[in-house]
């Protein structure tokens, strides 16, 4: 086995976090879709897809290193939001939590001197910086625009995508 049982167990737990993020982003996408904010909805559907891919990276890593794959139960996501700001704040909070989780995994890989796991996790560390910045900016734009001007946020997203 190329991965310790302890690190494999932690990676299995992270699979649950990534799949939980996927479900939360699907709920946020649905919230924006119901409000006919199609670009915000599209953004969060794409985020959900990314989170699923992150989970699959962990799945394949565990399998490739002959670890014991055990996908955990996933709690239901928060289903509704009072405002766009609340939805975006939830997304930012989630990304900050995931960043802490990934950092904890890296610390464990360093402690175990598992260089393959460290190399694998470095991609996630780089990705988390990008994700936290993206959600922080989105929340800032939503706050500046205000709930009554969310079409300005949609216009911002058009600009950012180009």
mmCIF file of C-alpha atoms in Angstrom, residues 75-129:
data_model
loop_
_atom_site.group_PDB
_atom_site.id
_atom_site.type_symbol
_atom_site.label_atom_id
_atom_site.label_comp_id
_atom_site.label_asym_id
_atom_site.label_seq_id
_atom_site.Cartn_x
_atom_site.Cartn_y
_atom_site.Cartn_z
ATOM 1 C CA UNK A 75 -25.213 15.499 4.762
ATOM 2 C CA UNK A 76 -27.958 17.378 2.931
ATOM 3 C CA UNK A 77 -27.016 20.891 1.827
ATOM 4 C CA UNK A 78 -28.689 24.066 3.014
ATOM 5 C CA UNK A 79 -31.683 24.100 0.636
ATOM 6 C CA UNK A 80 -32.727 27.756 0.613
ATOM 7 C CA UNK A 81 -31.258 31.218 0.981
ATOM 8 C CA UNK A 82 -32.798 34.524 2.012
ATOM 9 C CA UNK A 83 -30.671 36.527 -0.416
ATOM 10 C CA UNK A 84 -27.960 36.383 -3.046
ATOM 11 C CA UNK A 85 -25.558 37.704 -0.424
ATOM 12 C CA UNK A 86 -26.381 34.824 1.910
ATOM 13 C CA UNK A 87 -25.834 32.308 -0.904
ATOM 14 C CA UNK A 88 -22.488 33.831 -1.917
ATOM 15 C CA UNK A 89 -21.389 34.114 1.724
ATOM 16 C CA UNK A 90 -22.189 30.413 2.189
ATOM 17 C CA UNK A 91 -20.048 29.596 -0.849
ATOM 18 C CA UNK A 92 -17.126 31.650 0.468
ATOM 19 C CA UNK A 93 -17.430 30.065 3.917
ATOM 20 C CA UNK A 94 -17.427 26.616 2.320
ATOM 21 C CA UNK A 95 -14.283 27.389 0.305
ATOM 22 C CA UNK A 96 -12.534 28.706 3.409
ATOM 23 C CA UNK A 97 -13.455 25.515 5.279
ATOM 24 C CA UNK A 98 -12.198 23.344 2.416
ATOM 25 C CA UNK A 99 -8.942 25.319 2.414
ATOM 26 C CA UNK A 100 -8.480 24.464 6.088
ATOM 27 C CA UNK A 101 -9.254 20.813 5.382
ATOM 28 C CA UNK A 102 -6.717 20.643 2.545
ATOM 29 C CA UNK A 103 -4.083 22.364 4.694
ATOM 30 C CA UNK A 104 -4.705 19.785 7.416
ATOM 31 C CA UNK A 105 -4.248 16.970 4.884
ATOM 32 C CA UNK A 106 -0.973 18.520 3.716
ATOM 33 C CA UNK A 107 0.248 18.785 7.309
ATOM 34 C CA UNK A 108 -0.535 15.110 7.787
ATOM 35 C CA UNK A 109 1.256 14.165 4.540
ATOM 36 C CA UNK A 110 4.293 16.200 5.656
ATOM 37 C CA UNK A 111 4.228 14.546 9.085
ATOM 38 C CA UNK A 112 4.177 11.123 7.419
ATOM 39 C CA UNK A 113 6.854 12.193 4.893
ATOM 40 C CA UNK A 114 4.511 11.041 2.119
ATOM 41 C CA UNK A 115 5.973 12.969 -0.800
ATOM 42 C CA UNK A 116 3.531 11.568 -3.345
ATOM 43 C CA UNK A 117 0.600 12.790 -1.268
ATOM 44 C CA UNK A 118 2.284 16.173 -0.822
ATOM 45 C CA UNK A 119 2.696 16.499 -4.587
ATOM 46 C CA UNK A 120 -0.932 15.472 -5.101
ATOM 47 C CA UNK A 121 -2.201 17.927 -2.482
ATOM 48 C CA UNK A 122 -0.195 20.865 -3.833
ATOM 49 C CA UNK A 123 -2.623 21.062 -6.769
ATOM 50 C CA UNK A 124 -5.511 21.432 -4.310
ATOM 51 C CA UNK A 125 -3.693 24.113 -2.331
ATOM 52 C CA UNK A 126 -3.192 26.142 -5.513
ATOM 53 C CA UNK A 127 -6.815 25.526 -6.512
ATOM 54 C CA UNK A 128 -8.124 26.693 -3.140
ATOM 55 C CA UNK A 129 -6.418 30.050 -3.447
#
